[in-house]
């Protein structure tokens, strides 16, 4: 039973399109995150939600909009996709807001052509 | 803000040899430190974490790390490498702060990663 699941696993799309990545966790965690891993494998946080409330919003273009319908779900919507958005996006959750025990999803590889 | 630096983007060892992956941190407060492993096309898996208890931390798969405040280091070691250890390893520090209500929030800041190759 997957703890943090992301869909889709792979996403290839054209520039200018709008796409969404979904994330669900069945661990009962209150805090969820989106991280971006670029082509050089550098991981950087994008957003964090605690109990559906946005608590971290790093310097991310406003084309990226997270949505948390409930504490088990954190989706990422991206408008007007650009080539530079190509990356692997990881969802994660933690049992506490201190971030001491992350569980990561397996990632969504987004390729913008 | 906290940061971590991993020395060596690639480390190559022979099967059975000692594994040493280096991580140095920068933090203005006592840090919480982590090592994660990423196998090809997979997510990150927590190997071990230091949260101000014992300075020598044991993790999964025979890995351990020692927190050395004087050296601001948190190097990852394994006495004997196995072929299945080949992966990318990330050191991370938790950047924590308090909101107005006194709740502690955290986010992980990752190092650049070290690719471990194990030769037969």
CSV table of C-alpha atoms in Angstrom, one decimal:
chain,number,residue,atom,x,y,z
A,1,UNK,CA,0.0,0.0,0.0
A,2,UNK,CA,1.8,3.1,-1.3
A,3,UNK,CA,2.3,5.8,1.5
A,4,UNK,CA,2.7,8.8,-0.8
A,5,UNK,CA,1.5,8.4,-4.3
A,6,UNK,CA,1.8,10.8,-7.2
A,7,UNK,CA,0.1,10.7,-10.5
A,8,UNK,CA,1.1,10.7,-13.3
A,9,UNK,CA,4.6,9.2,-13.1
A,10,UNK,CA,5.6,10.7,-16.4
A,11,UNK,CA,4.1,13.8,-18.1
A,12,UNK,CA,5.2,15.1,-21.6
A,13,UNK,CA,3.4,18.2,-22.8
A,14,UNK,CA,3.9,21.2,-25.0
A,15,UNK,CA,4.8,24.7,-24.1
A,16,UNK,CA,1.9,26.8,-23.1
A,17,UNK,CA,-0.2,24.0,-21.8
A,18,UNK,CA,-1.7,23.7,-18.4
A,19,UNK,CA,-1.2,20.6,-16.4
A,20,UNK,CA,-1.8,19.2,-12.9
A,21,UNK,CA,0.1,16.7,-10.8
A,22,UNK,CA,-1.8,14.9,-8.0
A,23,UNK,CA,-0.5,13.7,-4.7
A,24,UNK,CA,-2.1,11.6,-2.0
A,25,UNK,CA,-0.8,10.3,1.3
A,26,UNK,CA,-2.4,7.6,3.5
A,27,UNK,CA,-0.1,8.1,6.4
A,28,UNK,CA,-2.4,10.4,8.4
A,29,UNK,CA,0.3,13.2,8.2
A,30,UNK,CA,-0.8,16.8,8.6
A,31,UNK,CA,2.0,18.4,6.5
A,32,UNK,CA,2.6,18.0,2.8
A,33,UNK,CA,5.2,19.4,0.5
A,34,UNK,CA,6.2,19.9,-3.1
A,35,UNK,CA,9.9,19.7,-4.1
A,36,UNK,CA,11.4,20.3,-7.5
A,37,UNK,CA,14.5,18.4,-8.6
A,38,UNK,CA,16.2,20.0,-11.6
A,39,UNK,CA,18.3,18.4,-14.3
A,40,UNK,CA,21.3,18.6,-12.1
A,41,UNK,CA,19.5,16.7,-9.3
A,42,UNK,CA,19.3,19.8,-7.1
A,43,UNK,CA,16.3,19.5,-4.8
A,44,UNK,CA,14.5,22.6,-3.7
A,45,UNK,CA,11.2,23.1,-1.8
A,46,UNK,CA,8.4,24.8,-3.5
A,47,UNK,CA,5.4,24.7,-1.2
A,48,UNK,CA,4.3,23.3,2.1
A,49,UNK,CA,0.8,22.8,3.5
A,50,UNK,CA,-0.3,22.0,7.0
A,51,UNK,CA,-3.8,20.8,7.4
A,52,UNK,CA,-4.9,22.5,4.2
A,53,UNK,CA,-3.2,25.8,5.1
A,54,UNK,CA,-0.3,27.1,3.1
A,55,UNK,CA,2.8,27.6,5.3
A,56,UNK,CA,5.7,27.7,2.9
A,57,UNK,CA,5.7,29.4,-0.4
A,58,UNK,CA,9.2,29.8,-1.8
A,59,UNK,CA,10.0,32.0,-4.7
A,60,UNK,CA,8.1,30.1,-7.3
A,61,UNK,CA,6.4,31.7,-10.4
A,62,UNK,CA,2.7,32.3,-9.8
A,63,UNK,CA,2.0,29.9,-12.8
A,64,UNK,CA,2.4,27.3,-10.1
A,65,UNK,CA,-0.6,26.9,-7.8
A,66,UNK,CA,-0.9,24.3,-5.1
A,67,UNK,CA,-4.3,23.1,-3.9
A,68,UNK,CA,-5.1,21.1,-0.9
A,69,UNK,CA,-8.7,19.9,-0.8
A,70,UNK,CA,-8.0,18.0,2.4
A,71,UNK,CA,-5.0,17.1,4.5
A,72,UNK,CA,-4.4,13.9,2.6
A,73,UNK,CA,-4.1,15.6,-0.8
A,74,UNK,CA,-1.9,18.2,-2.2
A,75,UNK,CA,-2.1,18.9,-5.9
A,76,UNK,CA,0.1,21.1,-8.1
A,77,UNK,CA,-1.3,22.9,-11.0
A,78,UNK,CA,1.0,24.6,-13.5
A,79,UNK,CA,-0.2,27.1,-16.1
A,80,UNK,CA,1.4,28.1,-19.3
A,81,UNK,CA,4.2,25.6,-19.1
A,82,UNK,CA,7.7,26.6,-20.1
A,83,UNK,CA,10.7,24.6,-21.2
A,84,UNK,CA,12.4,25.4,-17.8
A,85,UNK,CA,9.6,23.7,-15.9
A,86,UNK,CA,11.0,20.4,-17.1
A,87,UNK,CA,12.1,18.6,-13.9
A,88,UNK,CA,11.1,15.8,-11.5
A,89,UNK,CA,8.5,17.0,-9.0
A,90,UNK,CA,8.4,15.2,-5.7
A,91,UNK,CA,5.5,15.3,-3.2
A,92,UNK,CA,6.3,14.5,0.4
A,93,UNK,CA,4.5,14.4,3.7
A,94,UNK,CA,5.6,14.5,7.3
A,95,UNK,CA,4.0,13.7,10.6
A,96,UNK,CA,5.0,17.0,12.1
A,97,UNK,CA,5.4,20.5,10.9
A,98,UNK,CA,9.0,20.5,12.0
A,99,UNK,CA,9.9,18.3,9.0
A,100,UNK,CA,11.7,15.6,11.0
A,101,UNK,CA,10.3,12.6,9.2
A,102,UNK,CA,9.6,13.1,5.5
A,103,UNK,CA,8.1,10.4,3.3
A,104,UNK,CA,8.6,11.1,-0.4
A,105,UNK,CA,6.5,10.0,-3.3
A,106,UNK,CA,8.3,8.4,-6.3
A,107,UNK,CA,8.2,11.6,-8.3
A,108,UNK,CA,6.6,12.9,-11.5
A,109,UNK,CA,8.9,13.5,-14.4
A,110,UNK,CA,7.6,16.5,-16.3
A,111,UNK,CA,9.0,17.1,-19.8
A,112,UNK,CA,8.0,20.3,-21.6
A,113,UNK,CA,8.6,20.2,-25.4
B,1,UNK,CA,19.5,30.1,6.6
B,2,UNK,CA,21.0,26.7,7.0
B,3,UNK,CA,22.9,25.0,4.1
B,4,UNK,CA,24.8,21.8,3.4
B,5,UNK,CA,27.7,21.1,1.2
B,6,UNK,CA,28.5,17.6,-0.1
B,7,UNK,CA,32.1,17.1,-1.0
B,8,UNK,CA,32.5,15.1,-4.1
B,9,UNK,CA,29.7,14.7,-6.6
B,10,UNK,CA,30.9,11.2,-7.5
B,11,UNK,CA,32.4,8.5,-5.2
B,12,UNK,CA,33.5,5.1,-6.5
B,13,UNK,CA,34.4,2.2,-4.3
B,14,UNK,CA,35.0,-1.5,-4.7
B,15,UNK,CA,32.5,-4.0,-3.3
B,16,UNK,CA,33.5,-4.7,0.3
B,17,UNK,CA,35.4,-1.4,0.8
B,18,UNK,CA,34.5,1.4,3.2
B,19,UNK,CA,32.0,3.9,2.0
B,20,UNK,CA,32.5,7.5,3.1
B,21,UNK,CA,30.3,10.3,1.8
B,22,UNK,CA,31.1,13.7,3.1
B,23,UNK,CA,28.6,16.4,4.3
B,24,UNK,CA,29.3,19.7,5.9
B,25,UNK,CA,26.6,22.0,7.2
B,26,UNK,CA,26.2,25.6,8.0
B,27,UNK,CA,23.7,26.5,10.7
B,28,UNK,CA,23.3,29.3,13.2
B,29,UNK,CA,21.3,27.0,15.5
B,30,UNK,CA,21.7,23.4,16.5
B,31,UNK,CA,20.9,21.6,13.3
B,32,UNK,CA,18.7,18.6,12.5
B,33,UNK,CA,20.5,16.6,9.8
B,34,UNK,CA,19.5,13.9,7.5
B,35,UNK,CA,20.8,11.5,4.8
B,36,UNK,CA,18.5,10.4,2.0
B,37,UNK,CA,19.2,7.8,-0.7
B,38,UNK,CA,17.7,8.0,-4.2
B,39,UNK,CA,17.8,4.9,-6.4
B,40,UNK,CA,17.3,5.5,-10.2
B,41,UNK,CA,13.9,6.7,-11.1
B,42,UNK,CA,12.7,6.5,-7.6
B,43,UNK,CA,11.8,8.9,-4.8
B,44,UNK,CA,14.0,9.7,-1.8
B,45,UNK,CA,14.2,7.3,1.1
B,46,UNK,CA,15.4,8.3,4.6
B,47,UNK,CA,18.6,6.6,5.6
B,48,UNK,CA,19.0,8.2,9.0
B,49,UNK,CA,18.6,11.5,10.9
B,50,UNK,CA,20.2,13.4,13.7
B,51,UNK,CA,17.9,15.3,16.0
B,52,UNK,CA,20.3,16.3,18.9
B,53,UNK,CA,20.3,12.9,20.6
B,54,UNK,CA,23.3,10.6,20.2
B,55,UNK,CA,26.0,12.0,17.9
B,56,UNK,CA,26.5,8.6,16.3
B,57,UNK,CA,23.4,7.8,14.4
B,58,UNK,CA,22.7,4.4,12.9
B,59,UNK,CA,20.4,4.0,9.9
B,60,UNK,CA,19.1,1.4,7.6
B,61,UNK,CA,21.1,-0.9,5.3
B,62,UNK,CA,24.2,-0.7,7.6
B,63,UNK,CA,24.8,3.0,7.2
B,64,UNK,CA,25.7,5.3,10.0
B,65,UNK,CA,26.7,9.0,10.4
B,66,UNK,CA,28.5,10.9,13.1
B,67,UNK,CA,27.6,14.5,14.0
B,68,UNK,CA,30.7,16.5,14.8
B,69,UNK,CA,29.9,20.0,15.9
B,70,UNK,CA,33.5,21.1,16.0
B,71,UNK,CA,33.9,20.2,12.3
B,72,UNK,CA,30.3,21.1,11.3
B,73,UNK,CA,30.2,17.7,9.6
B,74,UNK,CA,27.8,14.8,9.3
B,75,UNK,CA,29.6,12.3,7.1
B,76,UNK,CA,27.9,9.0,6.1
B,77,UNK,CA,29.8,5.8,6.4
B,78,UNK,CA,29.3,2.1,5.8
B,79,UNK,CA,32.0,-0.4,6.6
B,80,UNK,CA,31.5,-2.7,3.6
B,81,UNK,CA,30.0,-1.6,0.4
B,82,UNK,CA,27.5,-3.7,-1.5
B,83,UNK,CA,26.5,-3.5,-5.1
B,84,UNK,CA,23.0,-2.6,-4.0
B,85,UNK,CA,24.3,0.5,-2.4
B,86,UNK,CA,24.9,2.2,-5.8
B,87,UNK,CA,22.6,5.2,-5.8
B,88,UNK,CA,22.6,8.9,-5.2
B,89,UNK,CA,22.9,10.2,-1.7
B,90,UNK,CA,21.6,13.5,-0.4
B,91,UNK,CA,22.5,15.2,2.9
B,92,UNK,CA,19.9,17.7,4.2
B,93,UNK,CA,19.5,20.1,7.0
B,94,UNK,CA,16.1,21.1,8.5
B,95,UNK,CA,15.6,24.8,8.4
B,96,UNK,CA,13.1,25.5,11.2
B,97,UNK,CA,11.3,28.6,12.4
B,98,UNK,CA,8.5,29.6,14.7
B,99,UNK,CA,5.4,31.3,13.4
B,100,UNK,CA,3.6,34.0,15.4
B,101,UNK,CA,1.6,31.3,17.3
B,102,UNK,CA,4.8,29.6,18.4
B,103,UNK,CA,4.4,26.6,16.1
B,104,UNK,CA,7.7,25.2,14.7
B,105,UNK,CA,7.7,24.8,10.9
B,106,UNK,CA,10.5,23.1,9.0
B,107,UNK,CA,11.7,22.6,5.5
B,108,UNK,CA,14.6,20.5,4.2
B,109,UNK,CA,17.5,22.1,2.4
B,110,UNK,CA,19.4,19.5,0.4
B,111,UNK,CA,23.0,19.2,-0.7
B,112,UNK,CA,23.9,18.7,-4.3
B,113,UNK,CA,24.0,15.0,-4.0
B,114,UNK,CA,26.8,12.4,-4.3
B,115,UNK,CA,26.5,9.5,-6.7
B,116,UNK,CA,28.0,6.3,-5.3
B,117,UNK,CA,29.3,3.7,-7.7
B,118,UNK,CA,30.2,0.3,-6.4
B,119,UNK,CA,32.6,-1.9,-8.5
B,120,UNK,CA,32.7,-5.7,-8.3
